[in-house]
mmCIF file of C-alpha atoms in Angstrom:
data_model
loop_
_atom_site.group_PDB
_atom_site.id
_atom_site.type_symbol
_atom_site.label_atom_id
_atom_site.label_comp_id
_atom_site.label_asym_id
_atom_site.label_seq_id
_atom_site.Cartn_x
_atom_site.Cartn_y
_atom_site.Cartn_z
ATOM 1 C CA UNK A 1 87.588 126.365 52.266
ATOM 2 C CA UNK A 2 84.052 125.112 53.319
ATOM 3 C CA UNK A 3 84.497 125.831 57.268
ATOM 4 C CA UNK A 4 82.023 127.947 59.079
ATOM 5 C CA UNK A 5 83.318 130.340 61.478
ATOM 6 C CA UNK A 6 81.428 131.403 64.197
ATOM 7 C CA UNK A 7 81.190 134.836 65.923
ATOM 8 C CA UNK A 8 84.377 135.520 68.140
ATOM 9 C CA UNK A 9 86.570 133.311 65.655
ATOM 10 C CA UNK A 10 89.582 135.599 64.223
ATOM 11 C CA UNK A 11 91.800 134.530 60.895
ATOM 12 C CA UNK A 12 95.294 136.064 60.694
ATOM 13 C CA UNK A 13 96.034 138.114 57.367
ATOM 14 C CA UNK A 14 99.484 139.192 56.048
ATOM 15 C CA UNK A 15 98.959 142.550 57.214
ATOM 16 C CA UNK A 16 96.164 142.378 60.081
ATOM 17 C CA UNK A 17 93.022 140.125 61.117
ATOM 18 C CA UNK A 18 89.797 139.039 59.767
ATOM 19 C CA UNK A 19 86.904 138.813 63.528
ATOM 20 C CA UNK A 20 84.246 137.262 62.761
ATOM 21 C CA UNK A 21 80.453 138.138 64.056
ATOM 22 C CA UNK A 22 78.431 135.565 62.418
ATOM 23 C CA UNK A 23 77.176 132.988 61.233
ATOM 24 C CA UNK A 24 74.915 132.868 64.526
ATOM 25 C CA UNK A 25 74.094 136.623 64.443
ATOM 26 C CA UNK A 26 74.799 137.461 68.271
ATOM 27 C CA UNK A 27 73.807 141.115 69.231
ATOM 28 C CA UNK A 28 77.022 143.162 69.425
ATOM 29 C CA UNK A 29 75.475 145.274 71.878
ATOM 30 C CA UNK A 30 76.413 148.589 70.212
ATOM 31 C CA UNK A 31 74.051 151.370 68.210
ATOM 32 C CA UNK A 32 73.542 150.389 64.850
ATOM 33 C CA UNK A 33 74.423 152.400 62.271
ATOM 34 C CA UNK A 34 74.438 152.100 58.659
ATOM 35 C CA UNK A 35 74.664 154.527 55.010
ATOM 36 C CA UNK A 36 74.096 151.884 52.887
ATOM 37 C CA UNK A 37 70.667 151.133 53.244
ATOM 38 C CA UNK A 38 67.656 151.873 51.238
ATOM 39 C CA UNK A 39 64.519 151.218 51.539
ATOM 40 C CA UNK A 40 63.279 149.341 54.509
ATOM 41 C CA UNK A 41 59.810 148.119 55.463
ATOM 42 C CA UNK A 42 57.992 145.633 58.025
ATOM 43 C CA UNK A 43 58.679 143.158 55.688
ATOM 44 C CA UNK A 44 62.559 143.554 54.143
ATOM 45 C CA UNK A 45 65.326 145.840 54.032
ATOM 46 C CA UNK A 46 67.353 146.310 50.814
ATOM 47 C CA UNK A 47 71.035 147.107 51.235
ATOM 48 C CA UNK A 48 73.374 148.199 48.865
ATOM 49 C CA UNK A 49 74.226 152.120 47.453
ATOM 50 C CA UNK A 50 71.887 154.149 50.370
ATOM 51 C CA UNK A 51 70.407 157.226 50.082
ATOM 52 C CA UNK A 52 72.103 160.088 48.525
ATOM 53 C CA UNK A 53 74.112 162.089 51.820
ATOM 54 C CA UNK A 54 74.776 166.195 51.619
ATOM 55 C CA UNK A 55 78.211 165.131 52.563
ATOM 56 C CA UNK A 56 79.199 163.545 49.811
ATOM 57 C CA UNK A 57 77.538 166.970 47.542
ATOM 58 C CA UNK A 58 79.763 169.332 50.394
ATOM 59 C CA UNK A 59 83.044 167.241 49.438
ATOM 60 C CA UNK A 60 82.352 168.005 45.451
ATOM 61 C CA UNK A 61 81.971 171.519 46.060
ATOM 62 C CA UNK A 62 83.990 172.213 49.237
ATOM 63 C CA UNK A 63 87.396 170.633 48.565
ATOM 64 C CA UNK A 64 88.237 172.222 44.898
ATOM 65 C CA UNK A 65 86.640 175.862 46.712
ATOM 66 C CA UNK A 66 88.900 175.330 49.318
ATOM 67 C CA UNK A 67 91.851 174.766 47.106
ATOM 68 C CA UNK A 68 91.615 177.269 45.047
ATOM 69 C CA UNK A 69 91.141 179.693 48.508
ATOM 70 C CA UNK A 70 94.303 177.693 49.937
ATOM 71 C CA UNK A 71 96.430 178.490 47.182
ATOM 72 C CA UNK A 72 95.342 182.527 46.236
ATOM 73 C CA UNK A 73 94.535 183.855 49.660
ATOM 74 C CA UNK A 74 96.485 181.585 52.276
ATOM 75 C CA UNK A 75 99.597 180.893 50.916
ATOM 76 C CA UNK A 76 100.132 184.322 49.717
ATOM 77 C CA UNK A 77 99.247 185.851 52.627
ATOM 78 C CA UNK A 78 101.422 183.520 54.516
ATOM 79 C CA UNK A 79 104.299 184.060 52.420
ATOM 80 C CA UNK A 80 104.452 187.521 52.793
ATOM 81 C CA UNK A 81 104.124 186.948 56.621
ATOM 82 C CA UNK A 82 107.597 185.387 55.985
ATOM 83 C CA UNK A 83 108.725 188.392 54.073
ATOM 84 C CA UNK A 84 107.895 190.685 57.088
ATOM 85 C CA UNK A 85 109.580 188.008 59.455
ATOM 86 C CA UNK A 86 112.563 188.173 57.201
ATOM 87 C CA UNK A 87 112.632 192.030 56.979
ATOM 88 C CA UNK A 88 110.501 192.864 54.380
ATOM 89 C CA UNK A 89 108.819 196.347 54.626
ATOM 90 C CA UNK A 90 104.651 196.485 54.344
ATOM 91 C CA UNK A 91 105.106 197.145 50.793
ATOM 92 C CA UNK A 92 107.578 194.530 49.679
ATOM 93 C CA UNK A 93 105.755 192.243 51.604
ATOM 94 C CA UNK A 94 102.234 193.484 50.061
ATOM 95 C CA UNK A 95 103.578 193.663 46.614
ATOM 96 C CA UNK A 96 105.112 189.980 47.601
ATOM 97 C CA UNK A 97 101.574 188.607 48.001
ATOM 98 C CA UNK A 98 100.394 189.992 45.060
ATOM 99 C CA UNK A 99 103.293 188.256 43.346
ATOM 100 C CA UNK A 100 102.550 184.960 44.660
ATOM 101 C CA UNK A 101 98.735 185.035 44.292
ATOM 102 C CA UNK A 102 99.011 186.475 40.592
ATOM 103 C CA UNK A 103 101.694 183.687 39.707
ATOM 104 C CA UNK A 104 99.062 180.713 41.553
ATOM 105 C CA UNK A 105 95.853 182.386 40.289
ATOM 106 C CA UNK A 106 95.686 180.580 36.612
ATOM 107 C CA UNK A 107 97.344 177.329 38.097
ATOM 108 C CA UNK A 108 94.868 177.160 41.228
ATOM 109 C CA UNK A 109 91.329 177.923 38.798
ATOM 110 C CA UNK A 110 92.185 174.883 36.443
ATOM 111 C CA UNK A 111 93.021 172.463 39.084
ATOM 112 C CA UNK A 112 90.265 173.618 41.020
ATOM 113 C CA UNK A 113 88.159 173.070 38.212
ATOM 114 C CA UNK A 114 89.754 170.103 37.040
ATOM 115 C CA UNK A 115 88.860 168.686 40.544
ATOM 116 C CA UNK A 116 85.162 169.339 40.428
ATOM 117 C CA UNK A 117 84.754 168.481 36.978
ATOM 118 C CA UNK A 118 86.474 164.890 38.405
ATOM 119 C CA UNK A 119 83.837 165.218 41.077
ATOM 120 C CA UNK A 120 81.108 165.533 39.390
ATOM 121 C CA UNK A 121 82.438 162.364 36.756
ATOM 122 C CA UNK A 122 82.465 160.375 40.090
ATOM 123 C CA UNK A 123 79.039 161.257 40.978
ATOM 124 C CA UNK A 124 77.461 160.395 37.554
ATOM 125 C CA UNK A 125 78.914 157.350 37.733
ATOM 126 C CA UNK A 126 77.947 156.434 41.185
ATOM 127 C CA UNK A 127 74.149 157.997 40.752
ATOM 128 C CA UNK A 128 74.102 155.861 37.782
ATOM 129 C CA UNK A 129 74.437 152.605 39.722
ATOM 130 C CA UNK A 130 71.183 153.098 41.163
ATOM 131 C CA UNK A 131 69.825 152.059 37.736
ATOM 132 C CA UNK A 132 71.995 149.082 37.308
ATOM 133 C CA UNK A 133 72.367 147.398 40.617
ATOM 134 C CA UNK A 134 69.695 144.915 42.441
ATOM 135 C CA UNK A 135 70.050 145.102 45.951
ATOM 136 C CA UNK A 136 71.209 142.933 48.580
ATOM 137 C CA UNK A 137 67.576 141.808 50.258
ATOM 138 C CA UNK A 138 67.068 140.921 53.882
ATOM 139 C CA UNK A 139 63.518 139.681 54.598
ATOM 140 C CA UNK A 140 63.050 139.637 58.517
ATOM 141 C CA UNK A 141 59.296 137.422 58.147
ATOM 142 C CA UNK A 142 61.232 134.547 56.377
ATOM 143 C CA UNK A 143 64.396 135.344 57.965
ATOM 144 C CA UNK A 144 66.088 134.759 54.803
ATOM 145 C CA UNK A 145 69.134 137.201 52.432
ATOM 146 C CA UNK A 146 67.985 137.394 48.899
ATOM 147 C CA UNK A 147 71.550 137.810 46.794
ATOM 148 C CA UNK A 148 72.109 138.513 43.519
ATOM 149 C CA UNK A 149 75.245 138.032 42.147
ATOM 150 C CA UNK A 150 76.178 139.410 38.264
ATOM 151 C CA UNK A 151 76.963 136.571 37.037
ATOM 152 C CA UNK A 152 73.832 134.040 37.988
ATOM 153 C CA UNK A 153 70.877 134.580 36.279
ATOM 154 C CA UNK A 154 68.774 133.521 39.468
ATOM 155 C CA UNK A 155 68.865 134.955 42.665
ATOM 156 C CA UNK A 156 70.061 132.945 45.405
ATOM 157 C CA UNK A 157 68.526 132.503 48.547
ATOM 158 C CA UNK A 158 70.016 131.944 52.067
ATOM 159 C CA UNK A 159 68.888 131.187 55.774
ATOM 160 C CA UNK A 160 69.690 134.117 58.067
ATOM 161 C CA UNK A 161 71.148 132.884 60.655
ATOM 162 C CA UNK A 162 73.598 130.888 58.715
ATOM 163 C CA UNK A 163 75.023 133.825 56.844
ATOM 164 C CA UNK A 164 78.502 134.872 57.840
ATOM 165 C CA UNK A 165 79.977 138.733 58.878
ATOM 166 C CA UNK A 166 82.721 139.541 59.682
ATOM 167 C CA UNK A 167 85.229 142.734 60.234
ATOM 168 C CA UNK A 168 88.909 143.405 58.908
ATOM 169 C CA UNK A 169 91.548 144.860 60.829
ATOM 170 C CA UNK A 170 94.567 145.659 58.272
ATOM 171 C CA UNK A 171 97.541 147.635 58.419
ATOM 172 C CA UNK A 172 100.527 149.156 56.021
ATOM 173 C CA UNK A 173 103.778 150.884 56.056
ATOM 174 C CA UNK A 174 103.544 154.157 54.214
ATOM 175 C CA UNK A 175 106.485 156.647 53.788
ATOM 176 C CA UNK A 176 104.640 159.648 56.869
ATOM 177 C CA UNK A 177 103.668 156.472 58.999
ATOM 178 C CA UNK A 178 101.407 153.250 59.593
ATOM 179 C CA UNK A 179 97.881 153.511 57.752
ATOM 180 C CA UNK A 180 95.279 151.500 59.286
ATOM 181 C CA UNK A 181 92.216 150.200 57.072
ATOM 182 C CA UNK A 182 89.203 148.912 58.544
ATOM 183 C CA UNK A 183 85.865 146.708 56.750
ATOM 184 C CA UNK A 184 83.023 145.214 57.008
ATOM 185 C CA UNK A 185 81.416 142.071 54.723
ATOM 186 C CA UNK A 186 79.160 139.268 55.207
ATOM 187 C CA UNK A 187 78.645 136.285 52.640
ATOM 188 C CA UNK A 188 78.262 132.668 51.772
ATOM 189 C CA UNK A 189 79.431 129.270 50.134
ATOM 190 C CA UNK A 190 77.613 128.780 47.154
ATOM 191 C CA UNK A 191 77.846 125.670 44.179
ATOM 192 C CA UNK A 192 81.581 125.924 45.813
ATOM 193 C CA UNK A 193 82.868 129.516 45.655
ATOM 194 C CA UNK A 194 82.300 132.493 48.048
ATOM 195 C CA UNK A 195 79.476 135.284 47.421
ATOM 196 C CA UNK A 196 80.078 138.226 49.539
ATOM 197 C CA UNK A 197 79.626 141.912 50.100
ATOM 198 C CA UNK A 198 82.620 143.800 51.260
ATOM 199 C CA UNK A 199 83.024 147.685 51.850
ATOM 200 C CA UNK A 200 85.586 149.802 53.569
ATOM 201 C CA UNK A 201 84.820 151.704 57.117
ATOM 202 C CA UNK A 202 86.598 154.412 58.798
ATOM 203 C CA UNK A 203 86.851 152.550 61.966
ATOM 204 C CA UNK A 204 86.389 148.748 63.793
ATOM 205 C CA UNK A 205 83.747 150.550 65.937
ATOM 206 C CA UNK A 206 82.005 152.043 62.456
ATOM 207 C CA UNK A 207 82.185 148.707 60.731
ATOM 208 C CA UNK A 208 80.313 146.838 63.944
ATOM 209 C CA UNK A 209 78.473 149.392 63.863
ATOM 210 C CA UNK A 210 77.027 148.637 60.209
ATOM 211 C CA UNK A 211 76.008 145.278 61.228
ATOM 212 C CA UNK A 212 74.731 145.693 64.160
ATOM 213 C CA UNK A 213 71.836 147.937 62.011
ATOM 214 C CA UNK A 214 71.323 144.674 60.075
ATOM 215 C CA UNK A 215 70.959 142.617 62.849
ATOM 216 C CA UNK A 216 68.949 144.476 64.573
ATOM 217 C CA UNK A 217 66.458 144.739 61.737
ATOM 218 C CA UNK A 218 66.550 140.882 61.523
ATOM 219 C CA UNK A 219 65.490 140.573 64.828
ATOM 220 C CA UNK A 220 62.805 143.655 65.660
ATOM 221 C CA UNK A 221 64.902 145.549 67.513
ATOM 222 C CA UNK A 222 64.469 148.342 65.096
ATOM 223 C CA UNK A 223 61.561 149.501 62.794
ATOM 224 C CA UNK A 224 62.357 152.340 60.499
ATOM 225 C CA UNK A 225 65.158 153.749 58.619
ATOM 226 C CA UNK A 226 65.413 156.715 60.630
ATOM 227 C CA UNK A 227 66.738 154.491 63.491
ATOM 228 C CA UNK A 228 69.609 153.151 61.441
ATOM 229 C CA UNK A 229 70.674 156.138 59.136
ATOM 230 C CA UNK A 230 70.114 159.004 61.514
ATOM 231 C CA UNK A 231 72.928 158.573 64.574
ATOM 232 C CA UNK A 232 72.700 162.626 64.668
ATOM 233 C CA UNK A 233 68.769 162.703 64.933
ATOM 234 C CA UNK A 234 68.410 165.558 62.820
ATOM 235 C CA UNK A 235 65.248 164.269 61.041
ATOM 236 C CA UNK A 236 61.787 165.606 62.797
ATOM 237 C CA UNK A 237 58.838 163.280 63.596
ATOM 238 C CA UNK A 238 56.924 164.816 60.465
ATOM 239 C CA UNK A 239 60.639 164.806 58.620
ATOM 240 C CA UNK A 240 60.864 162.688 55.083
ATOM 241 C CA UNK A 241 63.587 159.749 55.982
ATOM 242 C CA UNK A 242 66.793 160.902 54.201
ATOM 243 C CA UNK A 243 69.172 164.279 53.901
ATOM 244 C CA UNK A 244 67.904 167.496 52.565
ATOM 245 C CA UNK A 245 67.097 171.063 53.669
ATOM 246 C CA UNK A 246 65.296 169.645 56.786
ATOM 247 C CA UNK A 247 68.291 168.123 58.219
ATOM 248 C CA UNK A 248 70.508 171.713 57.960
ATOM 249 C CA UNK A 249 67.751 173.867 59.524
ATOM 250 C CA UNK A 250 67.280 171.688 62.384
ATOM 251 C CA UNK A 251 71.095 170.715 62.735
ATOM 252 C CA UNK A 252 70.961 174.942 63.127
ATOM 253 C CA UNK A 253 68.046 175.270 64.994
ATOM 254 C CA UNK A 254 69.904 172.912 67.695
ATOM 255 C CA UNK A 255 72.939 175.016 67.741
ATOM 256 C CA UNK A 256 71.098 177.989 68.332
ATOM 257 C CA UNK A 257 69.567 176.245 71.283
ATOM 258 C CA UNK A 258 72.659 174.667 72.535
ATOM 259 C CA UNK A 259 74.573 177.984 72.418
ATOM 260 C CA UNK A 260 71.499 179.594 74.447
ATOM 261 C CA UNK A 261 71.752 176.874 76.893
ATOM 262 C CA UNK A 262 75.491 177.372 77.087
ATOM 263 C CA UNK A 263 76.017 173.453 75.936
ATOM 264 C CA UNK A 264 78.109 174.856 73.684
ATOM 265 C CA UNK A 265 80.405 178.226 72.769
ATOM 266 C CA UNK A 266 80.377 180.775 70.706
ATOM 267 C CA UNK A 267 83.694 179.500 69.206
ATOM 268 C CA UNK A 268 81.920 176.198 68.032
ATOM 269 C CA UNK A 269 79.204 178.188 66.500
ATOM 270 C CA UNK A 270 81.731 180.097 64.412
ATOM 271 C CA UNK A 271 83.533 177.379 62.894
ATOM 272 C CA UNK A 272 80.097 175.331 62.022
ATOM 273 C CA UNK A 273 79.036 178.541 59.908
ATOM 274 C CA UNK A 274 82.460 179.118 58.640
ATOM 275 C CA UNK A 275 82.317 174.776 57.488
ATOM 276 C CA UNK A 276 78.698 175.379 55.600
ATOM 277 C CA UNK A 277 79.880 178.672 54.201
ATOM 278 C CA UNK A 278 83.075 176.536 52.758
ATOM 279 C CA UNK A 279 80.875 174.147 51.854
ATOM 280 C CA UNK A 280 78.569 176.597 49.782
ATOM 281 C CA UNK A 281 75.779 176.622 52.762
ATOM 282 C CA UNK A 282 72.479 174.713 52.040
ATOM 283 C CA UNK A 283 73.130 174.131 48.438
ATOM 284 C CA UNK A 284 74.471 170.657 48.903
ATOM 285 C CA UNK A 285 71.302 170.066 51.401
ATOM 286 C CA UNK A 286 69.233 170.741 48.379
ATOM 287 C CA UNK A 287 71.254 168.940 45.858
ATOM 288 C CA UNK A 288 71.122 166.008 48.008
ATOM 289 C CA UNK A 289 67.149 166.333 48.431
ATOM 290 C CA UNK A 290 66.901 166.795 44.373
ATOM 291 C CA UNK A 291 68.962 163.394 43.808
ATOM 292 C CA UNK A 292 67.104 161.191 46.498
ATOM 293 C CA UNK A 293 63.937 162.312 44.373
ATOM 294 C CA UNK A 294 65.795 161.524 41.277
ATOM 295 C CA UNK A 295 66.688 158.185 42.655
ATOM 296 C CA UNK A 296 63.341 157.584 43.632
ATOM 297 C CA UNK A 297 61.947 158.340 40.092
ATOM 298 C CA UNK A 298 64.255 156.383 38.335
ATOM 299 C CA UNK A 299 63.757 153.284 35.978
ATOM 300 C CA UNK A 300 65.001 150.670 38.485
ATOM 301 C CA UNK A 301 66.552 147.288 37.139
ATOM 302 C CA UNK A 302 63.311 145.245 37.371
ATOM 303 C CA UNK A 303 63.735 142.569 40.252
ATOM 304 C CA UNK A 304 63.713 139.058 39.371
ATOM 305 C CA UNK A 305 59.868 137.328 39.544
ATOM 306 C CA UNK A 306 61.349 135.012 42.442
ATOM 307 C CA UNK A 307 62.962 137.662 44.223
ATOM 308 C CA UNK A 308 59.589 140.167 43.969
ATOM 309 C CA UNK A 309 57.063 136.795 45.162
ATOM 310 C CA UNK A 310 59.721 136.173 48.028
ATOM 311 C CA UNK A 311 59.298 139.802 48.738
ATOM 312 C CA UNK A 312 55.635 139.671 49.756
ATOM 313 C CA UNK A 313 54.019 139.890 52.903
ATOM 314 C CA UNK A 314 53.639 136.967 55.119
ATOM 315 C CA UNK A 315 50.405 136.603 57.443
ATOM 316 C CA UNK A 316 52.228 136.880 61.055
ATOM 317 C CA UNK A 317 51.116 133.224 61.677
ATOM 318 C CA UNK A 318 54.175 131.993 59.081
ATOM 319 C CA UNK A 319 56.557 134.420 60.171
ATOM 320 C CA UNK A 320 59.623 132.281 60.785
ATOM 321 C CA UNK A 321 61.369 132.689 64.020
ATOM 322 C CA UNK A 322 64.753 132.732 65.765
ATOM 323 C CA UNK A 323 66.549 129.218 66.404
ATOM 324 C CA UNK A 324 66.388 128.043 70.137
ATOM 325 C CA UNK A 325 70.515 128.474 69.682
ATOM 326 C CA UNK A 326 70.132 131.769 68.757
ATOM 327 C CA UNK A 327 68.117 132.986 71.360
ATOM 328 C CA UNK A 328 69.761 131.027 74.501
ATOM 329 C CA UNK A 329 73.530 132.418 72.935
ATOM 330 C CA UNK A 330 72.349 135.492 72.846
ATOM 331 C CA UNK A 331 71.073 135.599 76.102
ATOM 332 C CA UNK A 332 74.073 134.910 77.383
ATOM 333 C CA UNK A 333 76.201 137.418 75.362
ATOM 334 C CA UNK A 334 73.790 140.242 77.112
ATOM 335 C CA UNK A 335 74.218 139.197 80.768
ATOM 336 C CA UNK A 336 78.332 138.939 80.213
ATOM 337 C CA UNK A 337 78.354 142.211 78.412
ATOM 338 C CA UNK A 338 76.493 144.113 81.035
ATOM 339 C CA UNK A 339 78.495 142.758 83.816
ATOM 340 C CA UNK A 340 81.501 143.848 81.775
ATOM 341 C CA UNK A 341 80.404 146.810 79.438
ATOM 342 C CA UNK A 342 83.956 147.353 78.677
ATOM 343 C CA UNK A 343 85.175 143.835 77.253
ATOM 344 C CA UNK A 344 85.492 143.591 73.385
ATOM 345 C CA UNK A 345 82.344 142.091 71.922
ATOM 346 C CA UNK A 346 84.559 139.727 70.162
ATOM 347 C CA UNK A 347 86.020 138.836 73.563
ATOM 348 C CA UNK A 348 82.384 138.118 74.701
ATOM 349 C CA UNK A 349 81.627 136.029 71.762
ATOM 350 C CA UNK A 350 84.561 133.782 71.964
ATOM 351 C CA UNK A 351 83.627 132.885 75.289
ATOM 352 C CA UNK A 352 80.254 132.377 75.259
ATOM 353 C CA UNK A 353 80.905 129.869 72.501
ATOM 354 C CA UNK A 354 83.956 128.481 74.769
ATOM 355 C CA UNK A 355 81.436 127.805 77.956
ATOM 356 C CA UNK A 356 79.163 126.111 75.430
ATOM 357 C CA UNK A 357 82.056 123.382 74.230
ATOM 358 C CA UNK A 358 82.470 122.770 77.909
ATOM 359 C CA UNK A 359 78.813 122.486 78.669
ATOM 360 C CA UNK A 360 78.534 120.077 75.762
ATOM 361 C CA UNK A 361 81.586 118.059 76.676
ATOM 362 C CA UNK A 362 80.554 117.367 80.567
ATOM 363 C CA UNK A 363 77.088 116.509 79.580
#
């Protein structure tokens, strides 16, 4: 399968649609957005695990806390609700509850347990990849992807704009309904097989979103990592570029404003306090600024000499720069986008790349 799809072009799947938005990296004309990048300079970007996120540190903690307070406070309590709805006098129903929580105590602490102890597996074997893995490398002065697959020795080396991305739409029967699945990937043909990066998104919109921060890097539309990895903008000027205690007190510092200015209500204010206490408060904030300081002192897999002398700053004189194609094609996907905001980028892509097969078969 050597053909090379261009942005707009769609292939059907058993179960949904692979949309393509490169090779030709066209803007998509959306924010950019994306968790799994690194580190990112003037001169590359590396893309791969991310930074550490206090989310993922909430989730550990917050869903086996939440649980165990599901299964001895809620459930008892709404059982002997029932028992009162039913006839039950305050005593049965009290002495009811006590039943319930005493019989779902022992079971609720072990799988609660059980769950973070599963957690906390899942962690050490993610944190550990940070060790093992060499990142995917985009270098915006020779407008080139540095790839490393596990099984080659060497890395391999390909033009930018020739690189394909693309989005999956795909859907499945389940027995409480249709579950949709969304993703994102890019790759390449190489000595006759396919390299490629693929990853799973919540949503289309998230998944255009991810690229749209690469491209935009590629082509100096964006300059630091805060751009891409902060969609909130909870990290100050003076703010270190990733998660961590800063992010919380300024995420609370702008409720506090937004409640004064009556943006938003007291009821909103409640349930974000009542989330971080669930969550146990501001300790994932500082587990997640302890790990990106691990990461960052860690005994990285040592980049292949190629890859680090391809890594090295260019004078600006041999910077390489965007194909003619490129830039006219993406001129025109701008003007038809902001005449029709609305219209699926895909939509916009197909027939920018339609008027250009006419214009090249009348000339």
């Amino acid at each position: 399968m050597r053909k090379i799809n261009k942005a707009g072009d769609t292939e059907p799947l058993s179960s949904g649609c692979v949309t393509y938005l490169a090779s030709l990296p066209l803007p998509t004309e959306t924010a950019g957005c994306c968790p799994y990048i690194g580190e990112l300079n003037d001169t590359y970007m590396d893309f791969g695990l991310g930074l550490p996120k206090a989310f993922s540190w909430q989730y550990t903690f917050g869903l086996p806390l939440n649980a165990f307070i599901l299964f001895t406070v809620l459930l008892p309590l709404a059982c002997g609700l029932i028992g009162l709805m039913i006839g039950y006098s305050a005593s049965e129903a009290w002495a009811f509850i006590v039943g319930v929580r005493n019989e779902l105590f022992s079971l609720s602490l072990g799988v609660s347990l059980f769950a973070l102890a599963l957690s906390l597996l899942i962690w050490f074997y993610v944190h550990n990849k940070y060790e093992e893995i060499i990142p995917t490398r985009f270098n915006r002065q020779r407008r080139e992807v540095c790839f490393m697959p596990e099984d080659y020795e060497a890395p391999v080396f390909v033009p930018w704009e020739s690189l394909s991305a693309w989005v999956i739409e795909a859907q499945g029967a389940r027995p409480h309904g249709v579950q949709r699945q969304y993703g994102m990937g890019f790759g390449f043909f190489y000595d006759d097989r396919v390299v490629s990066m693929e990853f799973a998104c919540p949503a289309l919109p998230i998944a255009i979103s991810n690229w749209e921060a690469i491209r935009a890097y590629m082509e100096y539309e964006v300059h630091t990592l805060k751009e891409i990895t902060d969609p909130l903008d909870l990290q100050g000027p003076d703010d270190p570029p990733h998660e961590g205690m800063h992010t919380f007190r300024n995420a609370r510092a702008r409720l506090h404003q937004q409640i004064r200015d009556k943006q938003r209500g007291w009821v909103y204010g409640f349930f974000w306090y009542l989330y971080h206490v669930m969550t146990f408060w501001t300790l994932p904030f500082w587990l997640c600024e302890w790990e990106v300081g691990r990461v960052k002192r860690m005994a990285r897999k040592a980049l292949p000499d190629a890859m680090r002398e391809w890594s090295e700053p260019l004078p600006k004189t041999q910077w390489a720069k965007p194909s003619p194609e490129l830039l006219r094609l993406s001129a025109k996907v701008k003007a038809l986008h902001k005449r029709n905001p609305r219209r699926s980028i895909t939509g916009i892509f197909a027939e920018v790349y339609g008027t250009e097969d006419t214009e090249r078969q009348q000339a």
